[in-house]
Amino acid sequence: MKFRSLAVAAVAALSLTALAACGSSDKKDTAASGPTTIDVWLMKGSVSDDFLKRFTDDFAATHPDIKANVQIQEWNGIGPKIIGALASKDAPDVIEVGNTQVAQYSASGGVKDLTDKKSDLKGDDWIAGLAEPGNFDGKQFGIPYYAANRVVLYRKDLFQAAGITTPPKTREEWLADTAKVNTGGNQGIYLPGQNFYVLSGFIWDEGGDLAVKDGDTWKGALETPEALKGMDFYKQIQALGKGPKDSDEAKPTQTDVFAQGKVAQMIAVPGAAELIAQANPALKDKIGYFPIPGKAADKPGAVFTGGSDLIIPEASANQDAAYTFIKELAGEKWQVDLAKSMKYVPNRTSLASSVGADEGVAAMAAGAANGKATPNSPNWAAVEAKNPIKEYQTKVLTGGDPAAAAKAADEIITQALNAK
């Protein structure tokens, strides 16, 4: 799954018929005819105009032998467009893809193996939630670009009124503090019943997973004791508010619910605070952030890491120049700049302290240290399309037997992941 479910959706659909027009430019491959031109697809919203200008100006100055033709693509409809590009003989040279899409594209055989570049790119320092989904069949196809993950947004004034002076750091503290602010007409937390990415974190904290691979076969894992413990905690925290048990964070939009002024906490990316403030300016300076608490105070809760990786198509005519572009964009200088400019998490754990004093980004970076990704299968998109995990959550939250509901969901997950 790409992380865009957390952000504003892109609007215009893109068609495969536009592939030739937007996919390539006239490329000069020899020194005699001038600089090598590479075509780069970056996604809408991943960079600002100011950042892109700074980066491309610097790249042109430091690499005069390479001309980078950066084209901004819409997320809506990008999947078929990338698949078409990978199958063509005239693909762009660098493509930004959602981190959990890498397996699907790599399975096609159209993506260059970059395993031998890991050391050069400080791969041992990459955050796991980007590095792991970029690795398929033991080979590194996707180079971590940037990350974002959920944190807890909370009303500082409501916490103070309840006598809570510091944010909770453990699950037990979080439950206790949430119960304290779940009073006087206020919801302790607004957590919709079908936020399965939040559930995933609780399951990972218990040592479980959504699905596991045994040899060449996948199997749904919601019925395991570890996963059931994660669902039990979800049920406990969800009960300390009035979130609907049969819908997700988009129905209704949870920022709109928070903006009504009767919610003490919600789980989202830090940028959600801007949407809340737009709807209710009175809350602008009342929102704080903390990482989703874990089972112990010394480690934040596990979180789904969304974001993007960078890939080089096998059909690229300029793979060396493409790698040079990726090395710069994924390197320390521009990772720090991008994180500060766009409020992202850098691709390397050691750079987390470089994001500055922004409270929301700092909380997000702290959580990213325990970030993970959904099962690394080319068929995972089919699981999310059917979304038996959401149905499972609703069944449990409305009084159904957890083990029976988990078994039913596992059967659908297993079938989808093993489909040929």
Tab-separated table of N, CA, C and O in Angstrom, residues 38-43 78-79 81-87 91-114 121 130 133-136 139-145 308-316 318-319 321-327 329-330:
chain	number	residue	atom	x	y	z
A	38	ILE	N	18.540	12.479	-18.380
A	38	ILE	CA	17.757	11.423	-17.727
A	38	ILE	C	16.369	11.950	-17.411
A	38	ILE	O	16.186	13.112	-17.054
A	39	ASP	N	15.390	11.071	-17.573
A	39	ASP	CA	14.007	11.403	-17.230
A	39	ASP	C	13.699	10.835	-15.858
A	39	ASP	O	13.965	9.650	-15.582
A	40	VAL	N	13.140	11.673	-15.000
A	40	VAL	CA	12.856	11.284	-13.620
A	40	VAL	C	11.391	11.546	-13.320
A	40	VAL	O	10.892	12.647	-13.547
A	41	TRP	N	10.713	10.523	-12.814
A	41	TRP	CA	9.329	10.685	-12.375
A	41	TRP	C	9.292	10.784	-10.851
A	41	TRP	O	9.613	9.817	-10.153
A	42	LEU	N	8.923	11.941	-10.350
A	42	LEU	CA	8.653	12.104	-8.928
A	42	LEU	C	7.159	12.344	-8.753
A	42	LEU	O	6.501	12.888	-9.649
A	43	MET	N	6.634	11.950	-7.606
A	43	MET	CA	5.195	12.012	-7.409
A	43	MET	C	4.745	13.347	-6.831
A	43	MET	O	5.470	13.997	-6.062
A	78	ILE	N	-1.294	5.957	-11.331
A	78	ILE	CA	0.135	5.787	-11.603
A	78	ILE	C	0.525	4.319	-11.740
A	78	ILE	O	1.486	3.996	-12.454
A	79	GLY	N	-0.188	3.412	-11.073
A	79	GLY	CA	0.178	2.001	-11.141
A	79	GLY	C	0.262	1.460	-12.559
A	79	GLY	O	1.314	0.969	-12.991
A	81	LYS	N	0.481	3.066	-15.258
A	81	LYS	CA	1.455	3.834	-16.034
A	81	LYS	C	2.876	3.317	-15.783
A	81	LYS	O	3.681	3.178	-16.714
A	82	ILE	N	3.194	3.016	-14.522
A	82	ILE	CA	4.522	2.491	-14.205
A	82	ILE	C	4.697	1.096	-14.805
A	82	ILE	O	5.745	0.775	-15.373
A	83	ILE	N	3.673	0.260	-14.686
A	83	ILE	CA	3.747	-1.079	-15.263
A	83	ILE	C	4.002	-1.004	-16.767
A	83	ILE	O	4.816	-1.740	-17.325
A	84	GLY	N	3.319	-0.081	-17.426
A	84	GLY	CA	3.536	0.107	-18.855
A	84	GLY	C	4.946	0.583	-19.155
A	84	GLY	O	5.576	0.135	-20.112
A	85	ALA	N	5.457	1.477	-18.324
A	85	ALA	CA	6.809	1.996	-18.534
A	85	ALA	C	7.850	0.900	-18.352
A	85	ALA	O	8.804	0.792	-19.134
A	86	LEU	N	7.672	0.073	-17.327
A	86	LEU	CA	8.633	-0.991	-17.058
A	86	LEU	C	8.660	-2.029	-18.187
A	86	LEU	O	9.678	-2.686	-18.409
A	87	ALA	N	7.538	-2.177	-18.864
A	87	ALA	CA	7.456	-3.151	-19.949
A	87	ALA	C	7.887	-2.570	-21.291
A	87	ALA	O	8.014	-3.304	-22.277
A	91	ALA	N	11.732	3.530	-21.129
A	91	ALA	CA	11.242	3.899	-19.799
A	91	ALA	C	11.975	5.126	-19.275
A	91	ALA	O	13.084	5.439	-19.716
A	92	PRO	N	11.372	5.833	-18.313
A	92	PRO	CA	12.132	6.873	-17.623
A	92	PRO	C	13.301	6.220	-16.889
A	92	PRO	O	13.338	5.005	-16.704
A	93	ASP	N	14.245	7.023	-16.444
A	93	ASP	CA	15.462	6.475	-15.846
A	93	ASP	C	15.356	6.291	-14.340
A	93	ASP	O	16.018	5.415	-13.773
A	94	VAL	N	14.541	7.114	-13.695
A	94	VAL	CA	14.303	7.014	-12.248
A	94	VAL	C	12.814	7.185	-12.012
A	94	VAL	O	12.195	8.084	-12.594
A	95	ILE	N	12.244	6.337	-11.160
A	95	ILE	CA	10.822	6.454	-10.838
A	95	ILE	C	10.653	6.378	-9.318
A	95	ILE	O	11.201	5.482	-8.666
A	96	GLU	N	9.893	7.313	-8.762
A	96	GLU	CA	9.483	7.235	-7.361
A	96	GLU	C	8.252	6.341	-7.266
A	96	GLU	O	7.283	6.551	-8.002
A	97	VAL	N	8.291	5.366	-6.368
A	97	VAL	CA	7.141	4.481	-6.169
A	97	VAL	C	6.832	4.377	-4.686
A	97	VAL	O	7.710	4.543	-3.838
A	98	GLY	N	5.576	4.108	-4.356
A	98	GLY	CA	5.205	3.861	-2.971
A	98	GLY	C	6.010	2.690	-2.428
A	98	GLY	O	6.216	1.687	-3.127
A	99	ASN	N	6.477	2.775	-1.182
A	99	ASN	CA	7.411	1.758	-0.682
A	99	ASN	C	6.863	0.335	-0.765
A	99	ASN	O	7.585	-0.596	-1.102
A	100	THR	N	5.592	0.153	-0.486
A	100	THR	CA	5.069	-1.205	-0.516
A	100	THR	C	4.615	-1.646	-1.902
A	100	THR	O	4.042	-2.715	-2.062
A	101	GLN	N	4.891	-0.832	-2.906
A	101	GLN	CA	4.618	-1.228	-4.293
A	101	GLN	C	5.831	-1.859	-4.956
A	101	GLN	O	5.730	-2.415	-6.049
A	102	VAL	N	6.994	-1.760	-4.286
A	102	VAL	CA	8.230	-2.209	-4.926
A	102	VAL	C	8.172	-3.690	-5.294
A	102	VAL	O	8.603	-4.089	-6.379
A	103	ALA	N	7.623	-4.515	-4.402
A	103	ALA	CA	7.571	-5.959	-4.679
A	103	ALA	C	6.771	-6.246	-5.944
A	103	ALA	O	7.166	-7.079	-6.764
A	104	GLN	N	5.647	-5.565	-6.101
A	104	GLN	CA	4.808	-5.784	-7.279
A	104	GLN	C	5.572	-5.460	-8.562
A	104	GLN	O	5.543	-6.233	-9.529
A	105	TYR	N	6.271	-4.315	-8.568
A	105	TYR	CA	6.995	-3.924	-9.771
A	105	TYR	C	8.228	-4.799	-9.988
A	105	TYR	O	8.551	-5.156	-11.125
A	106	SER	N	8.918	-5.161	-8.901
A	106	SER	CA	10.125	-5.977	-9.025
A	106	SER	C	9.803	-7.361	-9.571
A	106	SER	O	10.597	-7.952	-10.318
A	107	ALA	N	8.642	-7.885	-9.178
A	107	ALA	CA	8.248	-9.222	-9.632
A	107	ALA	C	8.084	-9.273	-11.150
A	107	ALA	O	8.163	-10.344	-11.753
A	108	SER	N	7.884	-8.134	-11.764
A	108	SER	CA	7.706	-8.093	-13.222
A	108	SER	C	9.012	-8.305	-13.968
A	108	SER	O	9.009	-8.579	-15.173
A	109	GLY	N	10.139	-8.170	-13.263
A	109	GLY	CA	11.434	-8.306	-13.912
A	109	GLY	C	11.912	-7.045	-14.589
A	109	GLY	O	12.975	-7.039	-15.220
A	110	GLY	N	11.170	-5.940	-14.434
A	110	GLY	CA	11.531	-4.712	-15.134
A	110	GLY	C	12.284	-3.694	-14.307
A	110	GLY	O	12.496	-2.561	-14.755
A	111	VAL	N	12.728	-4.079	-13.090
A	111	VAL	CA	13.406	-3.138	-12.199
A	111	VAL	C	14.842	-3.594	-11.970
A	111	VAL	O	15.107	-4.785	-11.746
A	112	LYS	N	15.772	-2.681	-12.003
A	112	LYS	CA	17.200	-2.998	-11.842
A	112	LYS	C	17.511	-3.382	-10.390
A	112	LYS	O	17.072	-2.728	-9.450
A	113	ASP	N	18.299	-4.419	-10.239
A	113	ASP	CA	18.787	-4.863	-8.939
A	113	ASP	C	19.907	-3.927	-8.492
A	113	ASP	O	20.939	-3.809	-9.169
A	114	LEU	N	19.712	-3.273	-7.342
A	114	LEU	CA	20.698	-2.307	-6.827
A	114	LEU	C	21.360	-2.791	-5.543
A	114	LEU	O	21.892	-1.991	-4.773
A	121	LEU	N	25.419	3.571	-0.356
A	121	LEU	CA	24.307	4.433	0.072
A	121	LEU	C	24.042	4.354	1.572
A	121	LEU	O	23.023	4.852	2.037
A	130	LEU	N	11.247	1.365	5.064
A	130	LEU	CA	11.470	1.653	3.646
A	130	LEU	C	12.388	0.614	3.011
A	130	LEU	O	12.194	0.224	1.871
A	133	PRO	N	10.531	-3.262	2.423
A	133	PRO	CA	9.681	-3.446	1.237
A	133	PRO	C	10.417	-3.198	-0.068
A	133	PRO	O	9.974	-3.637	-1.122
A	134	GLY	N	11.561	-2.495	-0.010
A	134	GLY	CA	12.363	-2.283	-1.212
A	134	GLY	C	13.182	-3.501	-1.582
A	134	GLY	O	13.779	-3.552	-2.663
A	135	ASN	N	13.200	-4.490	-0.680
A	135	ASN	CA	13.968	-5.715	-0.900
A	135	ASN	C	13.011	-6.838	-1.279
A	135	ASN	O	12.096	-7.172	-0.530
A	136	PHE	N	13.239	-7.423	-2.428
A	136	PHE	CA	12.367	-8.494	-2.916
A	136	PHE	C	13.210	-9.685	-3.319
A	136	PHE	O	14.195	-9.552	-4.056
A	139	LYS	N	16.945	-9.304	-2.852
A	139	LYS	CA	17.668	-8.299	-3.627
A	139	LYS	C	17.051	-6.919	-3.383
A	139	LYS	O	15.839	-6.790	-3.220
A	140	GLN	N	17.893	-5.905	-3.379
A	140	GLN	CA	17.438	-4.542	-3.114
A	140	GLN	C	17.117	-3.838	-4.423
A	140	GLN	O	18.006	-3.430	-5.168
A	141	PHE	N	15.832	-3.696	-4.704
A	141	PHE	CA	15.396	-3.015	-5.919
A	141	PHE	C	15.018	-1.555	-5.645
A	141	PHE	O	15.186	-0.696	-6.514
A	142	GLY	N	14.470	-1.276	-4.460
A	142	GLY	CA	14.026	0.068	-4.130
A	142	GLY	C	14.987	0.738	-3.163
A	142	GLY	O	15.384	0.153	-2.156
A	143	ILE	N	15.380	1.960	-3.472
A	143	ILE	CA	16.256	2.747	-2.594
A	143	ILE	C	15.390	3.692	-1.765
A	143	ILE	O	14.650	4.502	-2.321
A	144	PRO	N	15.442	3.590	-0.429
A	144	PRO	CA	14.616	4.443	0.430
A	144	PRO	C	14.765	5.928	0.103
A	144	PRO	O	15.885	6.428	-0.025
A	145	TYR	N	13.642	6.589	-0.024
A	145	TYR	CA	13.610	8.004	-0.412
A	145	TYR	C	13.196	8.870	0.772
A	145	TYR	O	13.958	9.719	1.233
A	308	SER	N	8.151	6.509	0.200
A	308	SER	CA	8.517	6.163	-1.172
A	308	SER	C	9.926	5.613	-1.280
A	308	SER	O	10.798	5.907	-0.463
A	309	ASP	N	10.121	4.805	-2.314
A	309	ASP	CA	11.435	4.330	-2.723
A	309	ASP	C	11.695	4.824	-4.143
A	309	ASP	O	10.772	5.221	-4.857
A	310	LEU	N	12.944	4.780	-4.542
A	310	LEU	CA	13.339	5.152	-5.894
A	310	LEU	C	13.839	3.910	-6.619
A	310	LEU	O	14.626	3.132	-6.066
A	311	ILE	N	13.388	3.711	-7.847
A	311	ILE	CA	13.805	2.555	-8.633
A	311	ILE	C	14.368	3.001	-9.974
A	311	ILE	O	14.074	4.103	-10.455
A	312	ILE	N	15.179	2.127	-10.559
A	312	ILE	CA	15.703	2.339	-11.907
A	312	ILE	C	15.169	1.225	-12.799
A	312	ILE	O	15.424	0.048	-12.540
A	313	PRO	N	14.416	1.546	-13.827
A	313	PRO	CA	13.920	0.505	-14.737
A	313	PRO	C	15.065	-0.181	-15.486
A	313	PRO	O	16.076	0.454	-15.818
A	314	GLU	N	14.902	-1.461	-15.760
A	314	GLU	CA	15.888	-2.175	-16.566
A	314	GLU	C	15.986	-1.565	-17.960
A	314	GLU	O	17.039	-1.613	-18.604
A	315	ALA	N	14.900	-0.975	-18.428
A	315	ALA	CA	14.889	-0.395	-19.774
A	315	ALA	C	15.552	0.970	-19.849
A	315	ALA	O	15.676	1.541	-20.930
A	316	SER	N	15.994	1.502	-18.696
A	316	SER	CA	16.676	2.796	-18.718
A	316	SER	C	17.937	2.704	-19.561
A	316	SER	O	18.746	1.786	-19.405
A	318	ASN	N	20.236	4.932	-19.373
A	318	ASN	CA	21.264	5.719	-18.681
A	318	ASN	C	21.320	5.345	-17.203
A	318	ASN	O	21.140	6.185	-16.325
A	319	GLN	N	21.580	4.093	-16.937
A	319	GLN	CA	21.483	3.607	-15.555
A	319	GLN	C	22.548	4.196	-14.646
A	319	GLN	O	22.285	4.437	-13.460
A	321	ALA	N	23.907	7.234	-14.857
A	321	ALA	CA	23.489	8.606	-14.550
A	321	ALA	C	22.286	8.596	-13.626
A	321	ALA	O	22.165	9.442	-12.732
A	322	ALA	N	21.398	7.628	-13.822
A	322	ALA	CA	20.233	7.504	-12.952
A	322	ALA	C	20.664	7.228	-11.517
A	322	ALA	O	20.117	7.796	-10.563
A	323	TYR	N	21.656	6.356	-11.361
A	323	TYR	CA	22.141	6.057	-10.006
A	323	TYR	C	22.778	7.288	-9.375
A	323	TYR	O	22.592	7.551	-8.183
A	324	THR	N	23.497	8.067	-10.154
A	324	THR	CA	24.090	9.306	-9.630
A	324	THR	C	23.004	10.226	-9.093
A	324	THR	O	23.155	10.832	-8.016
A	325	PHE	N	21.900	10.333	-9.812
A	325	PHE	CA	20.779	11.163	-9.363
A	325	PHE	C	20.223	10.634	-8.040
A	325	PHE	O	19.997	11.392	-7.093
A	326	ILE	N	20.008	9.316	-7.968
A	326	ILE	CA	19.464	8.716	-6.752
A	326	ILE	C	20.415	8.903	-5.572
A	326	ILE	O	19.989	9.208	-4.446
A	327	LYS	N	21.709	8.727	-5.818
A	327	LYS	CA	22.683	8.866	-4.735
A	327	LYS	C	22.634	10.262	-4.135
A	327	LYS	O	22.744	10.432	-2.915
A	329	LEU	N	19.939	12.449	-4.266
A	329	LEU	CA	18.641	12.690	-3.636
A	329	LEU	C	18.481	11.885	-2.345
A	329	LEU	O	17.829	12.334	-1.405
A	330	ALA	N	19.081	10.697	-2.296
A	330	ALA	CA	18.972	9.836	-1.126
A	330	ALA	C	20.124	10.036	-0.150
A	330	ALA	O	20.196	9.349	0.880
